[in-house]
Short mmCIF file of C-alpha atoms in Angstrom, two decimals:
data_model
loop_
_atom_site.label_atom_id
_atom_site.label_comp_id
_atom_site.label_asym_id
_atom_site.label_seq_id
_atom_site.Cartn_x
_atom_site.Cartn_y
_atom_site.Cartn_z
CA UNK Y 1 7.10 21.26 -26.50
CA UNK Y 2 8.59 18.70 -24.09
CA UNK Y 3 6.48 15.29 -23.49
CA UNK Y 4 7.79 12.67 -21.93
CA UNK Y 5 11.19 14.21 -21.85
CA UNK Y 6 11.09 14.39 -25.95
CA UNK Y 7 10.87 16.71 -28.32
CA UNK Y 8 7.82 17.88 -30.12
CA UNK Y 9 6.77 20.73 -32.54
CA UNK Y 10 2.61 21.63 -31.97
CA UNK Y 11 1.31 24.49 -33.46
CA UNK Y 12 -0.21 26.98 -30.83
CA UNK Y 13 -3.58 26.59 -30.14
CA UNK Y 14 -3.63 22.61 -30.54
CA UNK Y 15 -5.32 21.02 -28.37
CA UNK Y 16 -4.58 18.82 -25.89
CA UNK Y 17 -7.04 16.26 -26.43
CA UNK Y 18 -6.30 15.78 -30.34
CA UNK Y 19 -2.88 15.73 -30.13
CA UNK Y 20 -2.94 12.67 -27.07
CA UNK Y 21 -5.39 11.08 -29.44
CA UNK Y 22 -2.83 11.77 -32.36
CA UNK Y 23 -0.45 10.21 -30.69
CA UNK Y 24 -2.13 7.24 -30.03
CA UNK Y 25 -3.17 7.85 -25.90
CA UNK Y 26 -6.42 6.08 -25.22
CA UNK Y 27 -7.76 8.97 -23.00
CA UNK Y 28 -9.94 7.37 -20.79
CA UNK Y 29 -6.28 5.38 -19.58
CA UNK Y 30 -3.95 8.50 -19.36
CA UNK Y 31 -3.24 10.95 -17.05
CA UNK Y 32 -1.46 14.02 -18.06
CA UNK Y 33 0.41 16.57 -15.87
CA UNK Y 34 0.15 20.00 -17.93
CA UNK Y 35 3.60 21.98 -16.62
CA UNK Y 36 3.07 19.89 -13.32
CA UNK Y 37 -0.56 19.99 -12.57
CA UNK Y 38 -2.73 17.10 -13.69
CA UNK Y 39 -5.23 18.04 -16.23
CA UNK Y 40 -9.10 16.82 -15.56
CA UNK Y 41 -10.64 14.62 -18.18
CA UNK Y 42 -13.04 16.64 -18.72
CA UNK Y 43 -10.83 19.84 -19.77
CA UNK Y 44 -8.57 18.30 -22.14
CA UNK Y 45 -10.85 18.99 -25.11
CA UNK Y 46 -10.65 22.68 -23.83
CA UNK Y 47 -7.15 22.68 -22.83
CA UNK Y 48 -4.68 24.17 -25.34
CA UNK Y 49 -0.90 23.50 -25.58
CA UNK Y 50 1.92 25.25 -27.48
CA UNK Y 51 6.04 24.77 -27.76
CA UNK Y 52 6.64 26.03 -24.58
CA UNK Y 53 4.76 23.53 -22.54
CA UNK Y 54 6.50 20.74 -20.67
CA UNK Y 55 3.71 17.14 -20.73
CA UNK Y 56 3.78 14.38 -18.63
CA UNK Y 57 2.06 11.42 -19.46
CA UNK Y 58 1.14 8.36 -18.19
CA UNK Y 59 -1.25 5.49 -20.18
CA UNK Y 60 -2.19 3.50 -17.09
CA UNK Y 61 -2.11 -0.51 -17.88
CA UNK Y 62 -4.15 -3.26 -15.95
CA UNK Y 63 -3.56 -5.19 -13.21
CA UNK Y 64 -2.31 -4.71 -9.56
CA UNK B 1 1.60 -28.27 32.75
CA UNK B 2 3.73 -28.00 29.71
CA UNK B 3 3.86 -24.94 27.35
CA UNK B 4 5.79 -23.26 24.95
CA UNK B 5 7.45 -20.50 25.97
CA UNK B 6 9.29 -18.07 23.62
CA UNK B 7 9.39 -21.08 21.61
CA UNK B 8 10.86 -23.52 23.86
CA UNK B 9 8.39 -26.72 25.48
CA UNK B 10 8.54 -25.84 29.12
CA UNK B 11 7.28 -27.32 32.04
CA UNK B 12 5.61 -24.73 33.87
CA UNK B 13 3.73 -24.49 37.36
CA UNK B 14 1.96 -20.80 36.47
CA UNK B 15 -1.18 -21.14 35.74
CA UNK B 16 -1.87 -17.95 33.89
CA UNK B 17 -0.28 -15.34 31.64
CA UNK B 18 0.58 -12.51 34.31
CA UNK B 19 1.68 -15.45 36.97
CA UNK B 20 4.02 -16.36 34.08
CA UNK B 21 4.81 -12.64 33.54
CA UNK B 22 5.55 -11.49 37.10
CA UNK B 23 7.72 -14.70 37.45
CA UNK B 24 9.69 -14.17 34.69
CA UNK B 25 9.89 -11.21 32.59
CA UNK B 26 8.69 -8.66 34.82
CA UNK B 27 8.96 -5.92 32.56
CA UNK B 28 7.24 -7.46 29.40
CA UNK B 29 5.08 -5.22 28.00
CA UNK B 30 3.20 -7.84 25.52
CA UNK B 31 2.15 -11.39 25.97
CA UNK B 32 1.10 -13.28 22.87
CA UNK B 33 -0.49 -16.40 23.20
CA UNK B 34 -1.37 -18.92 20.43
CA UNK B 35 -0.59 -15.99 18.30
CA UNK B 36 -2.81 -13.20 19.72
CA UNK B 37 -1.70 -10.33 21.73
CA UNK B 38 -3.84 -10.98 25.43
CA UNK B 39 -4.42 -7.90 27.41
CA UNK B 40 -6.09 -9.19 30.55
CA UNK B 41 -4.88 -11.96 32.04
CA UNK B 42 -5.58 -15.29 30.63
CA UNK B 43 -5.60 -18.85 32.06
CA UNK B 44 -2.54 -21.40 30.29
CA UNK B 45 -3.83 -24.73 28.73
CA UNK B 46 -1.18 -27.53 27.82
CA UNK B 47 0.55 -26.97 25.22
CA UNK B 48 -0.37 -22.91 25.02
CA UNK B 49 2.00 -21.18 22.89
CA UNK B 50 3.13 -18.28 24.77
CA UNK B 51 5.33 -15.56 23.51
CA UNK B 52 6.45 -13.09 26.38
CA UNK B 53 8.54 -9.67 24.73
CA UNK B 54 10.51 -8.47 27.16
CA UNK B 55 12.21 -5.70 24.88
CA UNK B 56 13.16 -3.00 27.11
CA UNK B 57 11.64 -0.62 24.42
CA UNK B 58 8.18 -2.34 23.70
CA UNK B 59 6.88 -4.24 20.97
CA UNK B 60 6.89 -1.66 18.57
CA UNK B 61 10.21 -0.47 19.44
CA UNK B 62 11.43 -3.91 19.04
CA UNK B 63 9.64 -4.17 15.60
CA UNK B 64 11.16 -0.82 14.13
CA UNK B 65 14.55 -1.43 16.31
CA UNK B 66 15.98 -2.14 12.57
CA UNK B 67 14.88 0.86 11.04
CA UNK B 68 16.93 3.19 9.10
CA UNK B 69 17.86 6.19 10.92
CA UNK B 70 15.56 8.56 11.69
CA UNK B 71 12.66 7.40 10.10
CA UNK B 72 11.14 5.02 13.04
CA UNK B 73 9.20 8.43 14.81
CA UNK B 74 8.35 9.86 11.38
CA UNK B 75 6.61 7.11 10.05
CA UNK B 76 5.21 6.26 13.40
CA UNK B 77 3.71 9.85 13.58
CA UNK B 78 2.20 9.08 9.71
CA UNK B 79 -1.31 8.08 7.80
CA UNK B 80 -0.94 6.57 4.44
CA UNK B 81 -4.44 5.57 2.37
CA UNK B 82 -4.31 2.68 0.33
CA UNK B 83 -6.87 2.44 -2.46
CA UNK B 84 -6.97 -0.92 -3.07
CA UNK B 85 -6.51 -4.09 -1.06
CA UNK B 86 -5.46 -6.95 -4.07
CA UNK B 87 -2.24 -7.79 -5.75
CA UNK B 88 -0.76 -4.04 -4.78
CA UNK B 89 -2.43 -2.98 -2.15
CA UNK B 90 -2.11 -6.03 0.20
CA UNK B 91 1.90 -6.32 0.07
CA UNK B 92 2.43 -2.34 0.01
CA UNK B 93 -0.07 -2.50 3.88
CA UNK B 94 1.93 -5.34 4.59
CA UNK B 95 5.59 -3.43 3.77
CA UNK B 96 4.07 -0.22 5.41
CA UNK B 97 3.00 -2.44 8.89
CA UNK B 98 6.39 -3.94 9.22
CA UNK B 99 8.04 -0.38 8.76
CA UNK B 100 6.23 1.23 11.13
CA UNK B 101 3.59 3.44 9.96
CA UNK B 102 1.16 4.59 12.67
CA UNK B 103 -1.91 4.33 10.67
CA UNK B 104 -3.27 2.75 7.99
CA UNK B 105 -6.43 3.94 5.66
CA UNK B 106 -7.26 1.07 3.19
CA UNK B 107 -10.55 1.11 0.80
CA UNK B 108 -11.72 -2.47 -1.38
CA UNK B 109 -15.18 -3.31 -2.21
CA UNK B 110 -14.02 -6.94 -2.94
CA UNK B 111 -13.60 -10.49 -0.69
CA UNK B 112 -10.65 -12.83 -0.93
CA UNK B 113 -11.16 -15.66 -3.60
CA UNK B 114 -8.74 -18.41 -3.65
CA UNK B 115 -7.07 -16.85 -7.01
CA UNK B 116 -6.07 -14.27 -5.20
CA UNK B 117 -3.65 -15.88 -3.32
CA UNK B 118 -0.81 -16.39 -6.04
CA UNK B 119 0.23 -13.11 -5.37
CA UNK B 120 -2.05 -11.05 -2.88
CA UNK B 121 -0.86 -11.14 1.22
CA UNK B 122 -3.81 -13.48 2.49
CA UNK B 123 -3.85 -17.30 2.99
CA UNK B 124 -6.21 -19.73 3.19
CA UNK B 125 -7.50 -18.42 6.50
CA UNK B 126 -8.81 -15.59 4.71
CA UNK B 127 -11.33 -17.16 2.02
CA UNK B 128 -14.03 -15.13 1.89
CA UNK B 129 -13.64 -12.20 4.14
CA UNK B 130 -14.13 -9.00 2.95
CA UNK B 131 -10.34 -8.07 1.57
CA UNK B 132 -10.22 -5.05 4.11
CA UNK B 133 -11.05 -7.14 6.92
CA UNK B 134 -8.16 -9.62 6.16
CA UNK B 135 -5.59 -6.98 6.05
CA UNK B 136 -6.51 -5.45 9.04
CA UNK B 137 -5.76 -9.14 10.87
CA UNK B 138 -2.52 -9.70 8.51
CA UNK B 139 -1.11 -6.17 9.78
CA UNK B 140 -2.75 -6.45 13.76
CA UNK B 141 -0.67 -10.37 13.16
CA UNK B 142 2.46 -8.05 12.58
CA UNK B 143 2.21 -4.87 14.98
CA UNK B 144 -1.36 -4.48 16.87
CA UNK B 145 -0.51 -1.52 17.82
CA UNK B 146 -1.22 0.05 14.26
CA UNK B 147 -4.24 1.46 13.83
CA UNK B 148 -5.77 0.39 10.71
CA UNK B 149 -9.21 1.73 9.09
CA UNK B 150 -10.97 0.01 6.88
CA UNK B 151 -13.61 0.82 4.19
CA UNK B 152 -15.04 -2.37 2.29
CA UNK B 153 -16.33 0.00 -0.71
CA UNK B 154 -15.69 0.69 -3.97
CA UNK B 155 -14.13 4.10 -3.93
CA UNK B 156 -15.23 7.24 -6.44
CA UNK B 157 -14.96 10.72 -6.64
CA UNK B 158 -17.80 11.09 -4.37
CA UNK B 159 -16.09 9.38 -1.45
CA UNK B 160 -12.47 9.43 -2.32
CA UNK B 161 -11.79 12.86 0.12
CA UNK B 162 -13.68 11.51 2.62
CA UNK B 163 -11.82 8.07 3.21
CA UNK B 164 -8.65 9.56 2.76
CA UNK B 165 -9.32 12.47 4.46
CA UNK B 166 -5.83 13.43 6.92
CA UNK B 167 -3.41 11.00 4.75
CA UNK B 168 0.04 11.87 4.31
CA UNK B 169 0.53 9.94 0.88
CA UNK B 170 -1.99 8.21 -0.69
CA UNK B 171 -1.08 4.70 -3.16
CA UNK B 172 -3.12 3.97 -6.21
CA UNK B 173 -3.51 0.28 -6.00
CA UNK B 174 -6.37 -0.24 -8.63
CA UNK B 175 -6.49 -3.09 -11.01
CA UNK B 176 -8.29 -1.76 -13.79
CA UNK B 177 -6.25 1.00 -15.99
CA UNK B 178 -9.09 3.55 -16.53
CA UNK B 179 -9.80 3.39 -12.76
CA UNK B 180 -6.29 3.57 -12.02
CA UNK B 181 -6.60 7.22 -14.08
CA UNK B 182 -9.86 8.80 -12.45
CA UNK B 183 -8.32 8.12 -8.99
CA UNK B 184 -5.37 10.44 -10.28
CA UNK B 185 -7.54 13.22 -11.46
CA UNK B 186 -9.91 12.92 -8.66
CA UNK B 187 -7.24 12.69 -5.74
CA UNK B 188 -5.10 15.69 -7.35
CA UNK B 189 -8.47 17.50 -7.65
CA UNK B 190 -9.88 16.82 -4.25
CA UNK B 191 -6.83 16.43 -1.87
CA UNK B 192 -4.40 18.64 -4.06
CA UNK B 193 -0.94 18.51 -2.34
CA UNK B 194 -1.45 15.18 -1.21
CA UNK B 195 1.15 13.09 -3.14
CA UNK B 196 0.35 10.03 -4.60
CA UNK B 197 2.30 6.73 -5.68
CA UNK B 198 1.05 4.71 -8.52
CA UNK B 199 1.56 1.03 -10.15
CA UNK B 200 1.47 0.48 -13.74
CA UNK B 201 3.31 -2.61 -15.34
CA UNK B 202 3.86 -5.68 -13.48
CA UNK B 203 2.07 -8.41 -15.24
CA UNK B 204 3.92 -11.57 -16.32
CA UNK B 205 7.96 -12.83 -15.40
CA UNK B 206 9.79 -10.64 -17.44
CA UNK B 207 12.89 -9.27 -16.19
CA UNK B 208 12.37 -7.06 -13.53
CA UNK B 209 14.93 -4.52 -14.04
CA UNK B 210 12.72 -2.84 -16.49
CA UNK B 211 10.67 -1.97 -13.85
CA UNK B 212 10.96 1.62 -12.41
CA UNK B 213 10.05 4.60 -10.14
CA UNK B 214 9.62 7.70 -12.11
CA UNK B 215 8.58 11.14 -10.93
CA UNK B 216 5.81 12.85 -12.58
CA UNK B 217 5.45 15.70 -10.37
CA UNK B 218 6.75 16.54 -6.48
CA UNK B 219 2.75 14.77 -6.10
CA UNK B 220 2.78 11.79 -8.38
CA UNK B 221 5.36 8.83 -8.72
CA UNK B 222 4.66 6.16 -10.88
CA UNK B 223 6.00 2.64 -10.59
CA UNK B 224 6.31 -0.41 -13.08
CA UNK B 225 7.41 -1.57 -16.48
CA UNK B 226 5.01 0.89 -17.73
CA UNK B 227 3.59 -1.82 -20.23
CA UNK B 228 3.12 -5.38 -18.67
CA UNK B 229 -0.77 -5.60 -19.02
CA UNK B 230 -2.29 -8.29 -16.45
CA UNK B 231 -4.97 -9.83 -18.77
CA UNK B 232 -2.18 -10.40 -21.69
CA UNK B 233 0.55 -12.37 -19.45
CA UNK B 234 -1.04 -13.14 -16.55
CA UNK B 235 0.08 -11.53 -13.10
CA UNK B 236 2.31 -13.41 -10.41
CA UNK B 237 3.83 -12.57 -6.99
CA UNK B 238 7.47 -11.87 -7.72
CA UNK B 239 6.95 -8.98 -10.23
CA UNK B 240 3.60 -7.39 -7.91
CA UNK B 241 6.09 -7.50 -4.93
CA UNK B 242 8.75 -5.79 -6.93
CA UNK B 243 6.48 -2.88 -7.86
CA UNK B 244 4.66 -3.04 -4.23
CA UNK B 245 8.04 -2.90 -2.81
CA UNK B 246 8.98 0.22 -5.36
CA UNK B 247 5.72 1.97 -3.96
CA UNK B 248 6.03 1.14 -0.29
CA UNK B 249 9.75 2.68 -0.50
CA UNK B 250 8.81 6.04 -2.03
CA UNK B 251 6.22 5.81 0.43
CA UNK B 252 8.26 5.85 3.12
CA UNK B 253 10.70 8.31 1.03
CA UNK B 254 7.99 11.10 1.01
CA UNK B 255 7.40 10.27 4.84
CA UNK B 256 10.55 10.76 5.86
CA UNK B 257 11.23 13.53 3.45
CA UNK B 258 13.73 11.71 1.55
CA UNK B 259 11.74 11.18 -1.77
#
């Protein structure tokens, strides 16, 4: 699985959610395009990834 | 009586703006006096600073004469939403009015405070107005012939399609990181296809090559360091106009279908 333009092995059936969280993404500051689409906060706990996706994310910082 | 005229103290025997006109630059198109465009014709008092533009192709012509290429009737023809009127939002209007873009949609529930000023687009004049209402005299102080709308709320997901309803790009210009994220989700929810320009990074006076435009998706460009956090190092003007100026350009980019 591609994230960020990097490598990653995830077992099928992870999901999304944990494996932000496992990185270290503070969720409620990150927006994540699934294979171009942005995913809704409220479906990432539901949303599953495997090794074929492609994740882009962005952890949003204050101040503009 | 004497007056300044394009800039120059002249002695003048008019006595209004269109006497002044007729005489002089019959084919003016805009008379600005003591800094405000007149549209009826107004009576001269010593010392009046009068600015008569007698560009053959109008005051916004003149204005966008400079532009790249092009781009001039595209942006003229566009409607970019701004959510956010502070440190971002301010400078990318600003950028945006000077280009050329026909109309502007900007939404801020907040009123200028005199800390905004080390880095936002108001001055002293400003103190206290609501920050849409300032805007909306810094851009009609540039071009009065763009239209600007303004919404002096805080924007949600209840009233986010609404104010930008008919916008060509909309730019995230939030302050606060986890409002910076629910406009993403809510704007690529409710106006899918509508792309969107964010900021995130541009605190401190670090070097501001590490700043950057990247593309998330043909909807979502983000701009910054990425990592600069406001309340850490403190925010000032230089870096906020570099990322302003990053978002303002892909703006215009995505406008003019060069993006």
């Amino acid at each position: 699985m591609k994230a960020n333009g990097e490598e990653y092995t995830v077992a099928d059936g992870t999901v999304l959610s944990d494996w932000l969280v496992s990185q270290g993404y503070v969720l409620e500051k990150t927006a994540v395009l699934l294979n171009g689409n942005v995913v809704p906060r409220a479906s990432l706990n539901s949303t599953t990834i495997s090794d074929t996706d492609c994740l882009e994310i962005v952890s949003f910082v204050g101040g503009g | 009586m004497i007056i300044v005229l394009n800039g120059e103290l002249t002695d003048v025997t008019e006595e209004t703006t269109e006497e002044l006109r007729q005489n002089r630059f019959p084919d003016a198109d805009t008379v600005i006096v003591d800094g405000e465009p007149v549209t009826t014709d107004t009576g001269l008092e010593e010392y009046s600073r009068v600015y008569i533009c007698s560009m053959p192709e109008g005051l916004t012509g003149a204005i966008t004469r400079r532009c790249t290429e092009g781009v001039a009737s595209a942006l003229g023809k566009a409607t970019v939403g701004i959510a956010g009127a502070g440190g971002l939002g301010s400078n990318i209007a600003t950028y945006l009015a000077r280009s050329g873009v026909g109309r502007i949609i900007i939404a801020d529930f907040d009123r200028v405070e005199p800390s905004n000023l080390n880095r936002q687009n108001y001055g002293l004049q400003h103190l206290g107005l609501f920050k849409v209402d300032a805007i909306s005299e810094v851009i009609s102080s540039i071009n009065p012939n763009i239209e600007v709308i303004t919404h002096a709320v805080r924007i949600d997901r209840d009233n986010v399609a609404e104010i930008f309803k008919g916008c060509n790009v909309i730019c995230e210009a939030f302050d606060v990181a986890s409002e910076k994220t629910k406009l993403v989700e809510a704007v690529s929810s409710l106006l899918p296809g509508v792309p969107m320009v964010c900021g995130s990074g541009m605190a401190g006076i670090g070097d501001t090559d590490t700043m950057n435009v990247r593309r998330l998706s043909d909807t979502l460009y983000l701009c910054g360091d990425g990592i600069s956090e406001a309340w850490e190092e403190g925010i000032m003007a230089p870096r906020v106009a570099v990322c302003a100026g990053m978002m303002a350009n892909k703006v215009i980019q995505l406008i003019s279908k060069k993006a």
